Short mmCIF file of C-alpha atoms and ligand atoms in Angstrom, two decimals:
data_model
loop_
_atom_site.label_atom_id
_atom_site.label_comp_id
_atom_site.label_asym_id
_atom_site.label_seq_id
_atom_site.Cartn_x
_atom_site.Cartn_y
_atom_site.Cartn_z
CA UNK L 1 0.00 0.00 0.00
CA UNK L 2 1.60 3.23 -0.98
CA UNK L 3 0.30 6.51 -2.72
CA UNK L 4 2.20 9.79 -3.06
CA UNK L 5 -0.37 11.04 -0.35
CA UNK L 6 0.04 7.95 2.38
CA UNK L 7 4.37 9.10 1.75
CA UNK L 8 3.48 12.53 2.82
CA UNK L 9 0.88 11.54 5.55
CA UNK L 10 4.01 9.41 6.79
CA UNK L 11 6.30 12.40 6.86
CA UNK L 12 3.99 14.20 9.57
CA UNK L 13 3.75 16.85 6.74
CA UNK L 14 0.39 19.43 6.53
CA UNK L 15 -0.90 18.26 3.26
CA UNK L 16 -4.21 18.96 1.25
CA UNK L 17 -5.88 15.77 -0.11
CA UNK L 18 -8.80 15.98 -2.66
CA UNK L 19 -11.14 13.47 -2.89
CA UNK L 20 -10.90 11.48 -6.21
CA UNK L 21 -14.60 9.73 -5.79
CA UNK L 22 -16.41 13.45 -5.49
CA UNK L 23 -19.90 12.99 -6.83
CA UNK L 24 -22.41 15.73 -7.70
CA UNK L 25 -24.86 15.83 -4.82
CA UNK L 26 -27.63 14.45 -7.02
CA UNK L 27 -26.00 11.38 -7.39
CA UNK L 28 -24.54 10.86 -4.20
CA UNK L 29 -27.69 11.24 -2.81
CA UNK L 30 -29.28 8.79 -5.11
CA UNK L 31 -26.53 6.24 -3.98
CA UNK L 32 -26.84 6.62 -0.35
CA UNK L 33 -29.06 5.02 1.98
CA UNK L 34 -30.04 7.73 3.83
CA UNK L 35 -31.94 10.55 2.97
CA UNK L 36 -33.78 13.48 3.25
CA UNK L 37 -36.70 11.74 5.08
CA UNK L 38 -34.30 10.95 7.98
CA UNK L 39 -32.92 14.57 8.48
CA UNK L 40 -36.68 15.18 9.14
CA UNK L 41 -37.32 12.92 11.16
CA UNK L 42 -34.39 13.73 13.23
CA UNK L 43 -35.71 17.58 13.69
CA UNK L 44 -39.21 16.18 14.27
CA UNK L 45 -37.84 14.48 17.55
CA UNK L 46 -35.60 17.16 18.75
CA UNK L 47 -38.87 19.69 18.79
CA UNK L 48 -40.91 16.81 20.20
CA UNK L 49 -38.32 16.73 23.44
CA UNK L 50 -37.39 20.50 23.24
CA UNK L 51 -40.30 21.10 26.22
CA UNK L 52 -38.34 18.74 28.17
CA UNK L 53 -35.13 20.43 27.32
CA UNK L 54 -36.09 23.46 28.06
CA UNK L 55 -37.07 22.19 31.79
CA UNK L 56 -34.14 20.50 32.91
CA UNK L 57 -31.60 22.95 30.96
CA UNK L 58 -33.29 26.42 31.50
CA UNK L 59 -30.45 28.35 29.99
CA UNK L 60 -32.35 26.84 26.90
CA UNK L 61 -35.28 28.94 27.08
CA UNK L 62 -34.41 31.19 25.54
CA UNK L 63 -34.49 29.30 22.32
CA UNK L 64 -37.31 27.08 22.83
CA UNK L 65 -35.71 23.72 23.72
CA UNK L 66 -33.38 23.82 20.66
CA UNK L 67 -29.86 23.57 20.57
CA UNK L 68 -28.34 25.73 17.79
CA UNK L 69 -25.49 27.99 17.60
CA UNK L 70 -24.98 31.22 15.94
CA UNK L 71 -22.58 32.17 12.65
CA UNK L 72 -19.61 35.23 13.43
CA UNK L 73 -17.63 36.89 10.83
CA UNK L 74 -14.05 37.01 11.61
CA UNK L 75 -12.26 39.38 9.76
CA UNK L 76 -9.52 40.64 11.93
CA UNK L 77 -8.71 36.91 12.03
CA UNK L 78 -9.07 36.58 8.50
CA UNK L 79 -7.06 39.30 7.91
CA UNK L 80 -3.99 38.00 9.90
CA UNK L 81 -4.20 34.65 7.93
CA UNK L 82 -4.02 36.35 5.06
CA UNK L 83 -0.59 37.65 6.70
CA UNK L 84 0.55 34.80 7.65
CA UNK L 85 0.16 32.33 4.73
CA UNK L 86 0.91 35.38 2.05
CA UNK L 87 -2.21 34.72 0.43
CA UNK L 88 -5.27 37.02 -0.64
CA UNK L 89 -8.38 35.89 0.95
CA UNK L 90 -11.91 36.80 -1.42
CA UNK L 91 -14.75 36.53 -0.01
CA UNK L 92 -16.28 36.52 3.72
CA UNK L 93 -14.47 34.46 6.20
CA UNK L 94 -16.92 32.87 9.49
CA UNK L 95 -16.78 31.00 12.46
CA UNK L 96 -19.91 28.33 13.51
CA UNK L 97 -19.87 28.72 17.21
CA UNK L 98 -20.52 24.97 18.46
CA UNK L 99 -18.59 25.86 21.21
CA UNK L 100 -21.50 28.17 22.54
CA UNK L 101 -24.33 24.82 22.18
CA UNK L 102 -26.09 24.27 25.51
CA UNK L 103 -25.55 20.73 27.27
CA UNK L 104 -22.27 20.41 25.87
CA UNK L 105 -20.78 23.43 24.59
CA UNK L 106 -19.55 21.30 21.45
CA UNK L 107 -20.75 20.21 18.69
CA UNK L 108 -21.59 16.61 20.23
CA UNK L 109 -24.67 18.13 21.33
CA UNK L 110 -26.18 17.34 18.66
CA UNK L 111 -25.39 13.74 17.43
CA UNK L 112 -25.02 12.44 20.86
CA UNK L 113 -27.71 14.30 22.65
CA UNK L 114 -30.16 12.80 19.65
CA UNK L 115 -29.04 8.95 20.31
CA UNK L 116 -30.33 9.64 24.49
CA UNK L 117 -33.35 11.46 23.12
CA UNK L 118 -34.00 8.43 21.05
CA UNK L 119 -32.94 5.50 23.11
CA UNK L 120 -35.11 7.03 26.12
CA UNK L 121 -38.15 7.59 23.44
CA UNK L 122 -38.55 4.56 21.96
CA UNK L 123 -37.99 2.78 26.03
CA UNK L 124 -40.90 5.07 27.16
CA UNK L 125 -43.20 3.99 24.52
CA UNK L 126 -42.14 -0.28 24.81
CA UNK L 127 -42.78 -0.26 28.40
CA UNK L 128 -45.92 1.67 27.91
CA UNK L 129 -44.79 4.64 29.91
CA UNK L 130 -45.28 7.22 27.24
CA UNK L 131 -48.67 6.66 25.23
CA UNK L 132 -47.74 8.34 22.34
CA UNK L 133 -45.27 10.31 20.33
CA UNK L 134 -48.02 13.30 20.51
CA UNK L 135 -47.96 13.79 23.79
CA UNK L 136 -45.80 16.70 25.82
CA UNK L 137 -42.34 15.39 26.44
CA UNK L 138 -42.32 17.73 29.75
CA UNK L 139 -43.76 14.74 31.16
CA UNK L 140 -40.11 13.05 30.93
CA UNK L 141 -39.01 15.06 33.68
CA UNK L 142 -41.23 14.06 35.92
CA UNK L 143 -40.24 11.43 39.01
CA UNK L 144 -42.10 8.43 37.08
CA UNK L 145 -40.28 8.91 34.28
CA UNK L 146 -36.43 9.81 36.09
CA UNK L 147 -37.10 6.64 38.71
CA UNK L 148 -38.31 4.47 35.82
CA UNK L 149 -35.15 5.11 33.78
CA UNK L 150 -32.96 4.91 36.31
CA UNK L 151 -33.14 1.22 36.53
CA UNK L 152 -31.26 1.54 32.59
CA UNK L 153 -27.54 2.21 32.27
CA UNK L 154 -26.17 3.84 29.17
CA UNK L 155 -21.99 3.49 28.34
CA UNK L 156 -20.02 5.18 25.92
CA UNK L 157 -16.08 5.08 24.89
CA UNK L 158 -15.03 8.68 24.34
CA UNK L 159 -11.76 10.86 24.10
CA UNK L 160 -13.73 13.23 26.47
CA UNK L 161 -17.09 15.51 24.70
CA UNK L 162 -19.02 12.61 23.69
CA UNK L 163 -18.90 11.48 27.43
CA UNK L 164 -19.69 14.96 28.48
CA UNK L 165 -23.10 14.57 25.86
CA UNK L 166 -24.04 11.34 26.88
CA UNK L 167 -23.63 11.92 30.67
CA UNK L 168 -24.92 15.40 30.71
CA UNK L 169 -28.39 14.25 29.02
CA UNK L 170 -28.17 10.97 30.66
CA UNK L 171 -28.21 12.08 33.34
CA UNK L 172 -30.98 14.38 33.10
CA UNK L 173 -33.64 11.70 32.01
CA UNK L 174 -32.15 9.74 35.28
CA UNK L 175 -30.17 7.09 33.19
CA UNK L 176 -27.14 5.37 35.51
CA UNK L 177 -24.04 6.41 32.83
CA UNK L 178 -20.89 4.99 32.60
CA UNK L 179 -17.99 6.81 30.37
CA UNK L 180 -15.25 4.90 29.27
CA UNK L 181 -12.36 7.49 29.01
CA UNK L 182 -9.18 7.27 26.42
CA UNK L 183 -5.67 8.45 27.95
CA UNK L 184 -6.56 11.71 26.08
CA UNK L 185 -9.35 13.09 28.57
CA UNK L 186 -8.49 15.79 30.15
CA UNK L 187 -9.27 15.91 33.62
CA UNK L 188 -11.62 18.71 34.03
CA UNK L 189 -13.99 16.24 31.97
CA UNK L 190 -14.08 13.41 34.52
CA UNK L 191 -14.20 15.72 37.10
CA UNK L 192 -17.22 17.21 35.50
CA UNK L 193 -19.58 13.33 34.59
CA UNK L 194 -18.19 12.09 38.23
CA UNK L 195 -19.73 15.76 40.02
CA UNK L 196 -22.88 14.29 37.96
CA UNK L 197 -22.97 10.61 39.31
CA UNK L 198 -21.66 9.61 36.22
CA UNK L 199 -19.46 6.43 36.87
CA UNK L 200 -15.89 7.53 35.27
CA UNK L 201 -13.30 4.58 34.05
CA UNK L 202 -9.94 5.38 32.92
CA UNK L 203 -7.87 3.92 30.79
CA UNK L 204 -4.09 4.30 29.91
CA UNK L 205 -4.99 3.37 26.00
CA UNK L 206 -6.43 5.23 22.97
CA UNK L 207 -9.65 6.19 21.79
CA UNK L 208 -10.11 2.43 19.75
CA UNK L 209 -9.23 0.84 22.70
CA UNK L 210 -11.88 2.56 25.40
CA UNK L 211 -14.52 1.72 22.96
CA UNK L 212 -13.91 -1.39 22.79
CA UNK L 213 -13.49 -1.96 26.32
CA UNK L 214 -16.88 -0.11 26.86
CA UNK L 215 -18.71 -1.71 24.18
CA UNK L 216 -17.67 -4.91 25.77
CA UNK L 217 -18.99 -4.15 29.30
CA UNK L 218 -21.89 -3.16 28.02
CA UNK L 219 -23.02 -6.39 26.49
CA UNK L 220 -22.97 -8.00 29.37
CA UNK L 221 -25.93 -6.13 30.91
CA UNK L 222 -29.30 -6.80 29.02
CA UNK L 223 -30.05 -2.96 30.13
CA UNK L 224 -27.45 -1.61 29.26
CA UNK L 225 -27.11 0.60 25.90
CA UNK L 226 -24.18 1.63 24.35
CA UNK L 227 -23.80 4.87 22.43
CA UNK L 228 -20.98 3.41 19.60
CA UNK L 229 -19.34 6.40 18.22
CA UNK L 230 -17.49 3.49 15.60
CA UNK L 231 -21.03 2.28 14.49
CA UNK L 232 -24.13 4.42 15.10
CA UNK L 233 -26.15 5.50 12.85
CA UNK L 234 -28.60 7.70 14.94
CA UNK L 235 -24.96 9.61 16.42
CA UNK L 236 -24.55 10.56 12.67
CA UNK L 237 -28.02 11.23 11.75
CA UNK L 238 -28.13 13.62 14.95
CA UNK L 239 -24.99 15.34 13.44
CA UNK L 240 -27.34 16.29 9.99
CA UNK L 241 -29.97 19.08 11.30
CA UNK L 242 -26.66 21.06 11.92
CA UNK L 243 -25.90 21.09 8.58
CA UNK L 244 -29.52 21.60 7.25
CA UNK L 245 -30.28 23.85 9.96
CA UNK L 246 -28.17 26.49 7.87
CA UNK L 247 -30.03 26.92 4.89
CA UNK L 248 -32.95 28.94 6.96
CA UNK L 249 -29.43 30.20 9.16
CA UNK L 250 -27.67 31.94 6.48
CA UNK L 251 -30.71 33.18 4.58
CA UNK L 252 -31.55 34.77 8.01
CA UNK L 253 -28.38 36.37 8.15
CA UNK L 254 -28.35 37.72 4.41
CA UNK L 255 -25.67 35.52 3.13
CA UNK L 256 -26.19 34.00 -0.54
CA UNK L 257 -26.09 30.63 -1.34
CA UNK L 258 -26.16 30.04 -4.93
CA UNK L 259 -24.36 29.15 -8.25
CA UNK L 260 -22.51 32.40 -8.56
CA UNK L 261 -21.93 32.28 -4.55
CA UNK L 262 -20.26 29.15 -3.42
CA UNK L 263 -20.09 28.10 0.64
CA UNK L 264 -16.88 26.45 1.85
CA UNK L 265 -17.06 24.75 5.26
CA UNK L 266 -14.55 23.38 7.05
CA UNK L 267 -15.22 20.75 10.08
CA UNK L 268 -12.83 19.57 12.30
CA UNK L 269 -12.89 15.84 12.20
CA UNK L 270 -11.92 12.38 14.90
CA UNK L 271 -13.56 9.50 13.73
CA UNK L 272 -15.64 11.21 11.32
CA UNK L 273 -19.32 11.34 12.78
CA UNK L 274 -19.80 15.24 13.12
CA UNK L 275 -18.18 16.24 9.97
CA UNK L 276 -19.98 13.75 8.12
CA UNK L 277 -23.30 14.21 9.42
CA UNK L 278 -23.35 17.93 8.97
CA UNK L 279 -21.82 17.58 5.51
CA UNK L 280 -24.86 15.11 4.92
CA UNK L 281 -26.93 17.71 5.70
CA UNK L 282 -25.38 20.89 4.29
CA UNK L 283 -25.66 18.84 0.92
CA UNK L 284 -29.28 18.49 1.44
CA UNK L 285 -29.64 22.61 1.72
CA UNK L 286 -27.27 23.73 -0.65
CA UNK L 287 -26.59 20.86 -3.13
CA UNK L 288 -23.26 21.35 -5.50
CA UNK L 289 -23.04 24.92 -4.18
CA UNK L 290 -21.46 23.84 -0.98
CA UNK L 291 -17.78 22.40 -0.33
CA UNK L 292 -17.12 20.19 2.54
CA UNK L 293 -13.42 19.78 3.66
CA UNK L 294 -12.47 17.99 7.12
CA UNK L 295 -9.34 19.20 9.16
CA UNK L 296 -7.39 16.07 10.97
CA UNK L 297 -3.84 16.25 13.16
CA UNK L 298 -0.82 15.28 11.08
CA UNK L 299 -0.55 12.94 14.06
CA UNK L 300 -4.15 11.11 13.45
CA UNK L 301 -4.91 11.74 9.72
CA UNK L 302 -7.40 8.63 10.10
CA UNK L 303 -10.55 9.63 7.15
CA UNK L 304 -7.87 10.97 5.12
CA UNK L 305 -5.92 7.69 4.94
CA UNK L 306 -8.82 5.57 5.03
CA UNK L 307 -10.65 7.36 1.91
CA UNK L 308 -7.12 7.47 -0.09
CA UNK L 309 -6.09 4.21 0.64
CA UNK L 310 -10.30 2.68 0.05
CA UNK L 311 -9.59 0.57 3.47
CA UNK L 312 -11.72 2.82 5.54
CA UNK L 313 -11.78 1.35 9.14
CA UNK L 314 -9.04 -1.17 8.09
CA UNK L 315 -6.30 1.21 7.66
CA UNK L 316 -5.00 2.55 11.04
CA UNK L 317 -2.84 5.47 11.48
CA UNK L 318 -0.38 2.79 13.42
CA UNK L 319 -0.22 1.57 10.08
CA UNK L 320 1.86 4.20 9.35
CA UNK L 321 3.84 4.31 11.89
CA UNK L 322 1.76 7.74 12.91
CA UNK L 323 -0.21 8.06 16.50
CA UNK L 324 0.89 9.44 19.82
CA UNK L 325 -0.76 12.52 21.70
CA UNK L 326 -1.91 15.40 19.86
CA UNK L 327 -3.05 18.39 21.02
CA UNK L 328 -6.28 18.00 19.38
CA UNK L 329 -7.51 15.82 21.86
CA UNK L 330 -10.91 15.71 20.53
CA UNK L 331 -9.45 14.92 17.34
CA UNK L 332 -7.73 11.85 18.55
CA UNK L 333 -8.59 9.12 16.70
CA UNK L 334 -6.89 6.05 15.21
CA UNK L 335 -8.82 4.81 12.84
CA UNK L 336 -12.13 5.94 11.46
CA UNK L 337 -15.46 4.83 11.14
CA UNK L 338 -16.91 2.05 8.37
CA UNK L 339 -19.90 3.81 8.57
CA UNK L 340 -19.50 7.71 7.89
CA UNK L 341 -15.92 6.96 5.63
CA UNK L 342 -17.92 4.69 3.07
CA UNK L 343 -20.53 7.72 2.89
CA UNK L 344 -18.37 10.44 3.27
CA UNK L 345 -16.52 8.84 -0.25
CA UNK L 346 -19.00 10.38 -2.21
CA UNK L 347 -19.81 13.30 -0.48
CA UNK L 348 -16.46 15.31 1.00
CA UNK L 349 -14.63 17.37 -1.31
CA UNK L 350 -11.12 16.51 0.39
CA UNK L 351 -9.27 17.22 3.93
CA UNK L 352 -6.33 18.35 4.83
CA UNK L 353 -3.71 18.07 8.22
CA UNK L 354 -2.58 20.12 10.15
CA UNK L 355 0.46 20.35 12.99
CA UNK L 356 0.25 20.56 16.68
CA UNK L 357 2.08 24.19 16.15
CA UNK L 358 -0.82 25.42 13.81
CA UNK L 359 -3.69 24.19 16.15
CA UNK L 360 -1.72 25.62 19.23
CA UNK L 361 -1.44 28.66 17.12
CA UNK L 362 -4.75 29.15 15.38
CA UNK L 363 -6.08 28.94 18.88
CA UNK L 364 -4.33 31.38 20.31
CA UNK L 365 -5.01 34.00 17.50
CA UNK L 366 -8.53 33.49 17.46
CA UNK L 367 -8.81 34.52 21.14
CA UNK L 368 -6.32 37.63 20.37
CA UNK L 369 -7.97 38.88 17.37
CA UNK L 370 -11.68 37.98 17.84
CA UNK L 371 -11.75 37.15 21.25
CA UNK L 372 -13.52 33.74 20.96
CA UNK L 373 -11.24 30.82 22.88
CA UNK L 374 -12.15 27.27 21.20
CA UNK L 375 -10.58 24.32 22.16
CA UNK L 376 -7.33 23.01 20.52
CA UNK L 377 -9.99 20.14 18.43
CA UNK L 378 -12.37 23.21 17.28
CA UNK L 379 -9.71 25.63 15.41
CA UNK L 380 -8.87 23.11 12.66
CA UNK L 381 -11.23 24.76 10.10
CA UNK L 382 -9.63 28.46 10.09
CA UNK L 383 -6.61 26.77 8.19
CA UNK L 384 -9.01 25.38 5.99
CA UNK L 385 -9.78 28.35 2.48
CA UNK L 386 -6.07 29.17 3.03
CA UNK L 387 -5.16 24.83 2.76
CA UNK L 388 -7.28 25.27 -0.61
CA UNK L 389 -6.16 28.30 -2.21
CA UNK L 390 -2.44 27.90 -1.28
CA UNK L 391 -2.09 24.58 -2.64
CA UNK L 392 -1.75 22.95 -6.14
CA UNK L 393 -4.36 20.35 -5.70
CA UNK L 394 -6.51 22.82 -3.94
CA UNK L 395 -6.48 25.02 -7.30
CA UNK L 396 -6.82 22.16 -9.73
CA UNK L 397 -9.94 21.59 -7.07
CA UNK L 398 -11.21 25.19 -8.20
CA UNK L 399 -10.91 25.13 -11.38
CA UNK L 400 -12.35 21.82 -12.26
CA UNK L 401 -15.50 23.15 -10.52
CA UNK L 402 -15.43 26.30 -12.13
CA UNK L 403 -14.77 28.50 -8.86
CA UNK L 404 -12.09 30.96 -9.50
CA UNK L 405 -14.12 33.44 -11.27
CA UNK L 406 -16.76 33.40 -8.13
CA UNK L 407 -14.53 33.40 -5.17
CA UNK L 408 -15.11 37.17 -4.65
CA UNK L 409 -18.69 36.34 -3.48
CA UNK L 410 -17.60 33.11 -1.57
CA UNK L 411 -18.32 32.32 2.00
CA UNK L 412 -15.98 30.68 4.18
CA UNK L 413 -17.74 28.85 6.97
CA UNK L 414 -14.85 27.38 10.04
CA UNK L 415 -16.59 24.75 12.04
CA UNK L 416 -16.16 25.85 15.72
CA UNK L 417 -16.81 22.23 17.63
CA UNK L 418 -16.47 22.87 20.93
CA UNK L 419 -15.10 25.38 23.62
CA UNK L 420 -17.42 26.83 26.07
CA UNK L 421 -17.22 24.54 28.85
CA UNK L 422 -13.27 24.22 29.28
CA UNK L 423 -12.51 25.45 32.93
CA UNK L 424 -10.84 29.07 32.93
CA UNK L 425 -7.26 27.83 34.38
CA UNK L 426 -6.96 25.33 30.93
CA UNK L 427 -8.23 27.77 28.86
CA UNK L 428 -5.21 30.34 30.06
CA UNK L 429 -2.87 27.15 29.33
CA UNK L 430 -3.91 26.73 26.32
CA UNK L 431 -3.64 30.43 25.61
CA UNK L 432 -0.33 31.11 26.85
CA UNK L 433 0.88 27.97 25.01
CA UNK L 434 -0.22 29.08 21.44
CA UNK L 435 2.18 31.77 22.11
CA UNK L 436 5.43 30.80 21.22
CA UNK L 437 3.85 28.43 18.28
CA UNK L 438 3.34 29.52 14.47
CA UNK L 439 1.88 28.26 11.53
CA UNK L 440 2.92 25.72 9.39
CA UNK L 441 3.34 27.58 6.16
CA UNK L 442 5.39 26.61 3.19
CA UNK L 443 8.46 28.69 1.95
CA UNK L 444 7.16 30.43 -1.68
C1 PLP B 1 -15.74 15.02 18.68
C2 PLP B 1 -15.20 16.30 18.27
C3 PLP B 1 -14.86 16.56 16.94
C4 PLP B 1 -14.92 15.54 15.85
O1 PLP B 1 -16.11 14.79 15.76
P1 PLP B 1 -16.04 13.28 15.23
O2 PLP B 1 -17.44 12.86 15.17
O3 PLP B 1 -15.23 12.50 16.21
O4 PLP B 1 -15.37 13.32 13.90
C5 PLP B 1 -14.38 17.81 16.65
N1 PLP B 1 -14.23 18.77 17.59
C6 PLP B 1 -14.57 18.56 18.87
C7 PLP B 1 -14.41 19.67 19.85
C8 PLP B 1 -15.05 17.33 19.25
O5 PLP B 1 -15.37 17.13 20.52
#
């Protein structure tokens, strides 16, 4: 197995990959399995439960039960990109702010959040507890409802947010949760599930590893469910209303989505879920006019080499000789998943890597020039217009879909996955250690 890109991927070298299998959105969509129907269904159920949301997370009010996040501009950020790569920028550069999503405060919220809502659905109406999907969901915070669901357990493997989803909501319906943590969680995340009851177990292995362990334990308890971030579909379906969400989001906000105005969005990306399911759904709003790229460590390239290579979850990055910690702990993943890579094939327009320096960096900058602190995971998509239009393949990319000429209305979208919730003491950390760091840019 060996491909110019796998050599540079080797190399620990920032590289831009574009996908080879790119289909036009009509027909990916006719080829995949999902579709439309399911994006719908997955909004129907978040409004059915956003009464209940709104009760047991009351800084929700505010917007009715529903977890969404607003879009910023970020031009004095732009602008210093600009500087730093030596490249002209056209077009309107933004940040999604995932990092400000209730529950959470990342982007997990959404795909994770949606498995509980559906796992403790579809148990209310077998056992007869709920009568039907019409009635008010307040009722699930209600003692019959928290004592009746605390005889369940749910589990989940996690590098840290996905726990923090699971066991936040979990918790809230009165689920017993167990998170099975990777050597990458930072503490300030099992300090936060254990203050909730949530039962914590470490372990001194990676991300592939706690899964497996956790999917494990799990099977051995008939009431036990496991939320499999390697296999679930309803954890990328969740992911999709992000994505779809924008279409009403940017016409809201006066920004053109069309044929003459292209949208670039770049998502951050571990084992692939998130990026994936939004792209599924931005796809579904904006058709060929939108560009999906996905931002992985240099350390952890895993949907990168699984898509080049066509091994998917087969190929680790072990495999070549890559791995280790990464700043980007959310990021942090070894191999990616089956599910979301065989999808993402047709969909994703390419991806590109990125150091430890250039997270540490970008992260840093964004709190200095915009003052908006995401974690290390989140800032992978600000690299992302400058990955395209300072590379050859990310040119050939624009020409062969007739961009250059359009570029001037463009809008560059940065996925922002997470933030919000990192305790202020890490946050200065984090801060102070972006800076001595600097971009990864190539000599010209
Ligand atoms: C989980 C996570 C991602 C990536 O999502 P995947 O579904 O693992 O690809 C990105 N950023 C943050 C902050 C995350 O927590």
């Amino acid at each position: 197995m060996s491909s110019e890109t796998l050599e540079l991927l080797k190399k620990e070298e920032e590289i831009l990959w574009v996908n080879p299998r790119f289909k036009e959105a009509k027909l990916a969509n006719a080829e995949s399995v999902y579709t439309m129907a399911d994006i719908e269904e997955v909004e129907a159920r978040f409004q059915r439960f956003a009464p209940f949301i709104q009760k047991v997370f009351p800084e929700t009010k505010e917007q009715n039960g529903i977890l969404e996040s607003p879009i910023t501009q970020i031009e004095q950020m732009a602008q210093w990109l600009e500087g730093e790569y030596g490249l002209n920028l056209p077009g309107k550069m933004y940040v999604k702010r995932d990092d400000l999503l209730a529950v959470s405060g990342t982007v997990k919220s959404r795909g994770a959040i949606y498995e509980v809502l559906k796992h403790a659905e579809e148990l209310a109406l077998k056992e007869g507890l709920l009568k039907s999907k019409n009635e008010n969901y307040e009722i699930f915070a209600t003692e019959e409802f928290t004592s009746f669901f605390s005889n369940y357990n749910l589990a989940v493997g996690t590098t840290g947010n996905l726990g923090i989803s699971v066991g936040a909501m979990g918790r809230a319906f009165g689920f017993q949760v167990t998170v099975h943590m990777s050597e990458e969680a930072k503490a300030w995340k099992k300090n936060f599930l254990r203050e909730r009851g949530v039962d914590v177990i470490e372990y001194k292995s990676n991300f592939t590893e706690a899964v497996n362990a956790g999917r494990e334990a799990s099977k051995q308890d008939p009431k036990s469910y496991f939320v499999d971030d390697e296999h679930s579909v309803d954890l990328f379906l969740g992911y999709t209303v992000g994505g779809y969400r924008m279409k009403k989001q940017l016409m809201d906000q006066g920004i053109t989505v069309d044929a003459d105005h292209p949208l670039f969005v770049y998502l951050p990306c571990g084992i692939g879920g998130s990026p994936s399911g939004i792209t599924f759904g931005l796809k579904h709003a904006f058709g060929d006019h939108v560009h999906c790229f996905f931002a992985e460590p240099t350390k952890m390239p895993s949907m990168v080499a699984g898509l080049e290579s066509q091994k998917f979850d087969e190929i680790s990055v072990d495999d070549l000789s890559l791995g280790g910690l990464t700043v980007a702990d959310g990021l942090a993943v070894p191999r990616t998943s089956a599910l979301v890579a065989k999808l993402m094939n047709n969909y994703f327009s390419g991806g590109y890597t990125l150091k430890d320096d250039s997270f540490q960096s970008l992260l840093t900058k964004l709190y200095e020039k915009e003052n908006i602190f995401l974690e290390p995971a989140a800032v992978a998509g600000l690299a992302g217009p400058f990955k395209l239009l300072g590379s050859k393949a990310g040119q050939a990319y624009l020409v062969e879909h007739q961009l250059q000429n359009k570029l001037e209305n463009a809008s560059h979208i940065a996925w922002g996955t997470g933030g919000s919730m990192v305790p202020e003491a890490d946050r200065k950390d984090f801060i102070e250690e972006g800076q001595g760091k600097s971009l990864a840019v190539k000599e010209k």
